[in-house]
Short mmCIF file of C-alpha atoms and ligand atoms in Angstrom, two decimals:
data_model
loop_
_atom_site.label_atom_id
_atom_site.label_comp_id
_atom_site.label_asym_id
_atom_site.label_seq_id
_atom_site.Cartn_x
_atom_site.Cartn_y
_atom_site.Cartn_z
CA MET A 134 -33.30 -3.77 -56.82
CA GLU A 135 -34.71 -2.39 -60.06
CA PRO A 136 -38.05 -3.89 -60.98
CA ARG A 137 -37.58 -6.26 -63.88
CA PRO A 138 -39.59 -5.53 -67.00
CA GLY A 139 -43.12 -6.80 -66.56
CA GLU A 140 -42.87 -6.70 -62.84
CA ASP A 141 -44.65 -4.13 -60.70
CA LYS A 142 -42.56 -4.61 -57.61
CA PRO A 143 -38.74 -4.61 -57.25
CA HIS A 144 -37.32 -8.05 -57.46
CA LEU A 145 -35.67 -8.68 -54.12
CA PRO A 146 -33.24 -11.67 -53.49
CA PRO A 147 -34.77 -14.49 -51.47
CA PRO A 148 -33.78 -14.80 -47.79
CA SER A 149 -30.42 -16.44 -47.53
CA LEU A 150 -28.43 -18.34 -44.86
CA TRP A 151 -25.11 -17.57 -46.34
CA PRO A 152 -24.61 -14.31 -44.22
CA VAL A 153 -25.24 -16.41 -41.10
CA GLY A 154 -22.64 -18.96 -42.10
CA PHE A 155 -20.24 -16.03 -42.86
CA ALA A 156 -20.82 -14.60 -39.44
CA ILE A 157 -20.20 -17.90 -37.81
CA GLY A 158 -16.97 -18.17 -39.72
CA VAL A 159 -15.80 -14.76 -38.52
CA VAL A 160 -16.70 -15.60 -34.92
CA CYS A 161 -14.85 -18.92 -35.30
CA ILE A 162 -11.75 -17.06 -36.40
CA LEU A 163 -11.85 -14.56 -33.51
CA VAL A 164 -12.34 -17.37 -30.99
CA GLY A 165 -9.69 -19.34 -32.68
CA LEU A 166 -7.22 -16.52 -32.22
CA ILE A 167 -7.63 -17.00 -28.46
CA ILE A 168 -7.85 -20.73 -28.23
CA SER A 169 -6.12 -22.47 -31.20
CA TRP A 170 -4.92 -22.01 -34.75
CA ALA A 171 -6.94 -25.04 -35.89
CA ALA A 172 -10.07 -23.20 -35.02
CA VAL A 173 -8.80 -20.19 -37.02
CA ALA A 174 -8.26 -22.45 -40.08
CA VAL A 175 -11.68 -23.90 -39.76
CA GLY A 176 -13.17 -20.35 -39.33
CA ALA A 177 -11.26 -19.08 -42.29
CA ALA A 178 -12.47 -21.99 -44.47
CA VAL A 179 -16.18 -21.40 -43.37
CA THR A 180 -15.83 -17.75 -43.91
CA VAL A 181 -14.43 -18.03 -47.47
CA ILE A 182 -17.00 -20.68 -48.47
CA PHE A 183 -20.00 -18.79 -47.09
CA GLY A 184 -18.62 -15.48 -48.22
CA PHE A 185 -18.29 -16.80 -51.76
CA LEU A 186 -21.89 -18.26 -51.72
CA TRP A 187 -23.16 -14.96 -50.36
CA VAL A 188 -21.48 -12.85 -52.96
CA ARG A 189 -22.68 -15.22 -55.65
CA ASP A 190 -26.19 -14.97 -54.41
CA VAL A 191 -26.19 -11.14 -54.09
CA THR A 192 -24.76 -10.72 -57.64
CA SER A 193 -26.87 -13.39 -59.32
CA GLU A 194 -29.24 -10.70 -60.66
CA TYR A 195 -26.39 -8.79 -62.35
CA ARG A 196 -24.94 -11.93 -63.82
CA ARG A 197 -28.20 -13.18 -65.28
CA THR A 198 -28.30 -12.93 -69.06
CA ASP A 199 -32.04 -13.25 -69.47
CA VAL A 200 -32.93 -9.92 -67.78
CA GLY A 201 -35.40 -8.20 -70.03
CA ILE A 202 -37.12 -11.33 -71.39
CA VAL A 203 -40.48 -11.64 -69.95
CA GLU A 204 -42.58 -14.69 -70.39
CA ALA A 205 -46.36 -14.15 -70.64
CA PRO A 206 -48.63 -16.36 -68.41
CA GLY A 207 -48.69 -19.77 -69.97
CA GLY A 208 -45.33 -19.47 -71.56
CA PRO A 209 -43.85 -17.69 -74.53
CA GLU A 210 -46.00 -19.53 -77.03
CA SER A 211 -49.28 -18.42 -75.46
CA ALA A 212 -48.37 -14.85 -75.64
CA ARG A 213 -48.83 -14.84 -79.30
CA GLY A 214 -51.66 -17.40 -79.39
CA GLY A 215 -49.43 -20.38 -80.21
CA ALA A 216 -47.66 -18.64 -83.22
CA PRO A 217 -44.17 -19.77 -83.81
CA PRO A 218 -41.44 -17.56 -82.21
CA ILE A 219 -40.36 -14.48 -83.99
CA PRO A 220 -36.58 -14.49 -84.79
CA ALA A 221 -34.77 -12.11 -82.63
CA HIS A 222 -33.47 -9.94 -85.43
CA LYS A 223 -36.98 -9.40 -86.69
CA GLY A 224 -39.08 -8.61 -83.60
CA GLU A 225 -39.50 -5.36 -81.70
CA ALA A 226 -36.67 -4.23 -79.54
CA ALA A 227 -37.08 -5.51 -76.00
CA MET A 228 -35.83 -2.22 -74.66
CA PRO A 229 -35.62 1.17 -76.19
CA GLU A 230 -32.18 2.28 -77.15
CA PRO A 231 -30.58 4.23 -74.35
CA GLU A 232 -30.60 7.99 -74.70
CA PRO A 233 -27.23 9.40 -75.35
CA GLY A 234 -25.56 10.12 -72.00
CA GLU A 235 -27.87 7.71 -70.04
CA ARG A 236 -25.94 4.57 -70.45
CA PHE A 237 -25.52 4.26 -66.74
CA PRO A 238 -29.02 4.95 -65.24
CA ARG A 239 -29.30 7.26 -62.23
CA SER A 240 -31.05 4.54 -60.18
CA VAL A 241 -28.10 2.11 -60.59
CA PHE A 242 -25.79 4.96 -59.67
CA LEU A 243 -27.75 5.72 -56.51
CA GLU A 244 -27.96 1.98 -55.70
CA ASN A 245 -24.18 1.53 -56.07
CA ALA A 246 -23.46 4.83 -54.25
CA THR A 247 -25.64 3.68 -51.33
CA LEU A 248 -23.89 0.30 -51.16
CA GLY A 249 -20.44 1.82 -51.40
CA LEU A 250 -21.20 4.43 -48.69
CA GLY A 251 -22.49 1.66 -46.42
CA ALA A 252 -19.36 -0.34 -47.02
CA VAL A 253 -17.13 2.63 -46.19
CA ILE A 254 -19.02 3.50 -43.05
CA GLY A 255 -19.09 -0.25 -42.06
CA GLY A 256 -15.34 -0.38 -42.57
CA ILE A 257 -14.60 2.77 -40.55
CA VAL A 258 -16.64 1.29 -37.62
CA THR A 259 -15.44 -2.24 -37.89
CA VAL A 260 -11.74 -2.06 -38.70
CA PRO A 261 -10.62 -0.24 -35.62
CA VAL A 262 -12.69 -2.62 -33.39
CA LEU A 263 -11.31 -5.64 -35.08
CA GLY A 264 -7.82 -4.17 -34.81
CA PHE A 265 -8.07 -3.69 -31.14
CA ALA A 266 -9.58 -7.22 -30.74
CA ILE A 267 -6.99 -9.02 -32.82
CA ALA A 268 -3.76 -7.04 -32.60
CA PRO A 269 -2.97 -8.08 -29.04
CA MET A 270 -2.75 -11.70 -30.23
CA PHE A 271 0.19 -10.76 -32.32
CA GLN A 272 2.00 -8.54 -29.91
CA HIS A 273 4.79 -9.69 -27.76
CA GLN A 274 3.01 -10.34 -24.51
CA HIS A 275 5.51 -12.50 -22.81
CA HIS A 276 7.47 -10.92 -19.96
CA GLU A 277 11.19 -11.46 -19.87
CA GLU A 278 12.65 -13.59 -17.21
CA ILE A 279 13.10 -11.72 -13.95
CA ASP A 280 16.50 -12.15 -12.21
CA LEU A 281 16.04 -12.67 -8.44
CA GLY A 282 19.71 -12.99 -7.70
CA PRO A 283 22.08 -15.92 -6.61
CA ILE A 284 20.33 -19.10 -5.57
CA THR A 285 22.80 -18.97 -2.55
CA ASN A 286 20.51 -16.14 -1.17
CA PHE A 287 17.68 -18.73 -0.67
CA LYS A 288 18.27 -21.00 2.32
CA GLU A 289 17.08 -24.52 1.77
CA GLY A 290 13.74 -25.28 3.46
CA ASP A 291 12.95 -21.67 4.30
CA PHE A 292 10.49 -19.27 2.71
CA VAL A 293 11.38 -15.72 1.83
CA VAL A 294 9.12 -12.83 0.77
CA ALA A 295 10.57 -11.70 -2.56
CA THR A 296 9.55 -8.33 -4.02
CA PHE A 297 10.72 -7.56 -7.60
CA LEU A 298 9.91 -5.50 -10.61
CA SER A 299 7.76 -7.72 -12.94
CA ASN A 300 8.29 -5.29 -15.77
CA PRO A 301 11.43 -3.15 -15.13
CA SER A 302 10.54 -0.70 -17.93
CA GLU A 303 7.44 0.29 -16.04
CA GLY A 304 9.30 0.89 -12.82
CA GLU A 305 7.94 0.60 -9.24
CA ILE A 306 4.36 0.30 -10.32
CA SER A 307 5.16 -3.19 -11.58
CA ARG A 308 6.52 -4.37 -8.21
CA ARG A 309 5.16 -7.83 -7.31
CA THR A 310 5.55 -10.21 -4.37
CA ALA A 311 6.19 -13.93 -4.34
CA TYR A 312 6.90 -16.46 -1.61
CA VAL A 313 9.92 -18.42 -2.52
CA ARG A 314 11.20 -21.61 -0.86
CA ASN A 315 14.34 -23.46 -1.81
CA ASN A 316 13.40 -27.13 -1.88
CA GLY A 317 16.92 -28.38 -2.27
CA PHE A 318 17.76 -30.62 -5.28
CA LEU A 319 15.60 -32.98 -7.29
CA SER A 320 17.49 -35.42 -9.50
CA GLY A 321 20.49 -33.16 -9.31
CA LYS A 322 18.53 -29.99 -10.25
CA PRO A 323 17.59 -27.17 -7.92
CA SER A 324 13.94 -27.14 -6.91
CA PHE A 325 11.93 -24.11 -5.82
CA THR A 326 8.37 -23.45 -4.75
CA ILE A 327 7.43 -20.00 -5.87
CA LEU A 328 3.91 -18.87 -4.94
CA SER A 329 2.17 -15.77 -6.19
CA ASN A 330 0.75 -13.66 -3.40
CA ARG A 331 -2.43 -12.91 -5.47
CA CYS A 332 -5.37 -14.58 -3.72
CA ALA A 333 -7.34 -16.99 -5.94
CA HIS A 334 -10.55 -15.58 -4.72
CA LEU A 335 -10.62 -11.89 -5.83
CA GLY A 336 -6.88 -11.11 -6.00
CA CYS A 337 -6.10 -9.43 -2.65
CA PRO A 338 -2.49 -9.99 -1.47
CA VAL A 339 -2.15 -12.95 0.79
CA GLN A 340 0.10 -12.76 3.80
CA PRO A 341 2.28 -15.36 5.60
CA ASN A 342 0.53 -16.86 8.66
CA GLY A 343 3.72 -16.46 10.78
CA PRO A 344 6.50 -14.02 11.54
CA VAL A 345 8.26 -11.90 8.88
CA PHE A 346 11.82 -11.13 9.81
CA ASP A 347 12.29 -7.66 8.49
CA THR A 348 15.63 -7.20 10.27
CA ARG A 349 17.03 -9.92 8.10
CA LYS A 350 15.89 -8.43 4.86
CA VAL A 351 18.42 -8.51 1.98
CA ASP A 352 18.26 -6.11 -0.96
CA GLU A 353 19.81 -7.34 -4.07
CA LYS A 354 20.65 -5.24 -7.12
CA THR A 355 19.98 -7.15 -10.24
CA LYS A 356 19.77 -6.30 -13.95
CA ASP A 357 16.03 -6.08 -13.46
CA GLY A 358 16.06 -3.58 -10.62
CA GLU A 359 16.17 -3.98 -6.88
CA VAL A 360 14.96 -7.27 -5.39
CA SER A 361 14.25 -7.50 -1.75
CA LEU A 362 14.35 -10.84 0.18
CA THR A 363 12.75 -11.09 3.66
CA PRO A 364 12.81 -14.40 5.57
CA THR A 365 9.42 -15.50 6.89
CA LEU A 366 8.11 -18.53 8.76
CA PRO A 367 4.66 -19.23 7.43
CA ALA A 368 3.97 -22.13 9.80
CA GLY A 369 0.24 -21.67 9.34
CA GLY A 370 0.45 -21.25 5.58
CA PHE A 371 -0.87 -18.09 4.03
CA GLY A 372 -3.98 -16.11 4.74
CA CYS A 373 -5.98 -13.50 2.81
CA PRO A 374 -6.97 -10.35 4.80
CA CYS A 375 -10.00 -9.57 2.62
CA HIS A 376 -12.44 -12.47 3.02
CA GLY A 377 -10.43 -14.97 5.13
CA GLY A 378 -9.19 -17.27 2.36
CA GLN A 379 -6.57 -19.76 3.77
CA TYR A 380 -3.77 -21.71 2.01
CA ASP A 381 -1.23 -24.24 3.20
CA THR A 382 2.42 -23.86 2.58
CA GLU A 383 2.07 -25.57 -0.90
CA GLY A 384 -0.51 -22.99 -1.82
CA ASN A 385 -3.48 -25.38 -1.59
CA ARG A 386 -6.74 -23.67 -0.50
CA THR A 387 -7.73 -25.03 3.05
CA ALA A 388 -10.48 -22.68 3.94
CA GLY A 389 -12.55 -19.71 2.68
CA PRO A 390 -13.86 -18.58 -0.60
CA PRO A 391 -10.91 -19.09 -2.95
CA VAL A 392 -11.75 -21.54 -5.75
CA ARG A 393 -8.31 -23.05 -6.30
CA ALA A 394 -4.71 -23.08 -5.04
CA LEU A 395 -2.37 -20.05 -5.31
CA ASP A 396 -0.84 -19.40 -8.67
CA ARG A 397 2.89 -20.25 -9.13
CA TYR A 398 5.82 -18.90 -11.08
CA GLU A 399 7.80 -20.97 -13.47
CA PHE A 400 11.52 -20.69 -12.63
CA TYR A 401 14.95 -21.15 -14.25
CA ILE A 402 18.51 -21.33 -12.98
CA ARG A 403 20.79 -19.04 -15.06
CA ASN A 404 24.48 -19.22 -14.14
CA GLY A 405 23.71 -19.97 -10.47
CA ARG A 406 20.94 -17.29 -10.37
CA LEU A 407 17.27 -17.78 -9.88
CA ALA A 408 15.03 -16.32 -12.58
CA LEU A 409 11.25 -16.10 -12.57
CA GLY A 410 9.21 -16.89 -15.71
CA HIS A 411 5.47 -16.75 -16.32
CA THR A 412 2.81 -17.45 -13.79
CA TYR A 413 0.51 -20.39 -14.13
CA SER A 414 -2.57 -21.43 -12.35
CA VAL A 415 -2.87 -24.48 -10.12
CA SER A 416 -5.96 -26.52 -9.16
CA LYS A 417 -4.34 -28.66 -6.50
CA VAL A 418 -0.87 -29.72 -5.26
CA VAL A 419 -0.39 -33.30 -4.06
CA GLY A 420 2.66 -33.84 -1.84
CA SER A 421 5.15 -31.17 -0.91
CA GLY A 422 8.42 -29.60 -1.72
CA ALA A 423 10.55 -31.06 -4.49
CA SER A 424 8.40 -34.10 -4.86
CA ALA A 425 5.02 -32.23 -5.17
CA LYS A 426 2.74 -33.19 -8.03
CA ILE A 427 1.24 -30.01 -9.41
CA LYS A 428 -1.82 -29.77 -11.67
CA LYS A 429 -0.82 -26.93 -13.82
CA TYR A 430 -2.98 -24.75 -15.98
CA ARG A 431 -2.68 -21.60 -18.03
CA ALA A 432 -2.73 -18.43 -15.96
CA THR A 433 -6.31 -17.67 -15.07
CA ASP A 434 -7.93 -14.68 -13.39
CA PRO A 435 -8.84 -14.91 -9.67
CA GLY A 436 -12.25 -16.36 -8.84
CA GLU A 437 -12.19 -18.80 -11.78
CA HIS A 438 -12.09 -22.54 -11.57
CA VAL A 439 -9.38 -24.10 -13.78
CA ASP A 440 -10.80 -27.69 -13.73
CA GLY A 441 -14.02 -29.63 -13.35
CA LEU A 442 -17.31 -28.63 -14.95
CA GLU A 443 -17.22 -25.16 -13.38
CA GLN A 444 -14.40 -24.11 -15.63
CA LEU A 445 -16.92 -24.10 -18.56
CA PHE A 446 -18.88 -21.22 -17.03
CA TYR A 447 -16.09 -18.66 -17.50
CA PRO A 448 -15.43 -16.61 -20.72
CA LEU A 449 -12.33 -17.36 -22.76
CA GLN A 450 -9.38 -15.25 -21.88
CA PRO A 451 -6.69 -13.77 -24.08
CA PRO A 452 -3.15 -14.91 -23.30
CA HIS A 453 -1.73 -13.17 -20.18
S1 FES B 661 -9.81 -11.87 -2.07
FE1 FES B 661 -8.82 -13.35 -0.76
S2 FES B 661 -10.42 -14.33 0.25
FE2 FES B 661 -11.40 -12.84 -0.93
#
């Protein structure tokens, strides 16, 4: 800042808390984009209010109309020994007339140029980062339903190992495995248990603790690519080869390091065909089959608790 007339040092604005409030508002917006629109609204309000106060603070020097009027110690009267004030139109000019061509001083130009350059560099650095952080929130991240074929391919009471393309446009690299059991009917509607094979410890593929009948494998051509269905008899539930995690046939953890039950797939019946939806995480399943009571949570990464106090120790996750 330029020193004001009569001051030796530049006049700097006092420390302000407005930037801190502004930053908190921005953080609130970013977190809100992950957890809820209400938080976005609160963050936006905080950002606007503190941004306004900050800008007002920063520009207060420019908006002051008394710049150039300097009071002598003891007040304006004492500067002239208590004499009455001189009318403005009769006193000396407070500032010399600007030289022709110097209406915009070089120091002001340099000050504004520095601020402008800083803003441009800040924008170049910040905008891409913000774009990458925020854009995924607005992209279509939901997978389409995956057709697994006619429900008649799933014998009631038996598990099959189903492999399918979770994203047909990506081809074989998106092939996934689920353990599917037809539970019969519940209140007149077909019921299925569809377990993800991703271990809830660190994500290794869990295996059936029982025989897999490869000779009875069925390959089904669907609109979403080839689906293979292989009957299995996981009498001992499912086991993870990596660190020995064990699950029962409902996907509940029974031993080892996994922190929760196996994830499950939502499912739909479309014209007599079974379709998979999103995965969701499960803390625990009470009961079994069609009458099971499932504590369902948003899909969460392996190794993370979804309930209890432990869930607070994991970072927020963007939508899967
Ligand atoms: S990844 Fe399955 S027990 Fe560790």
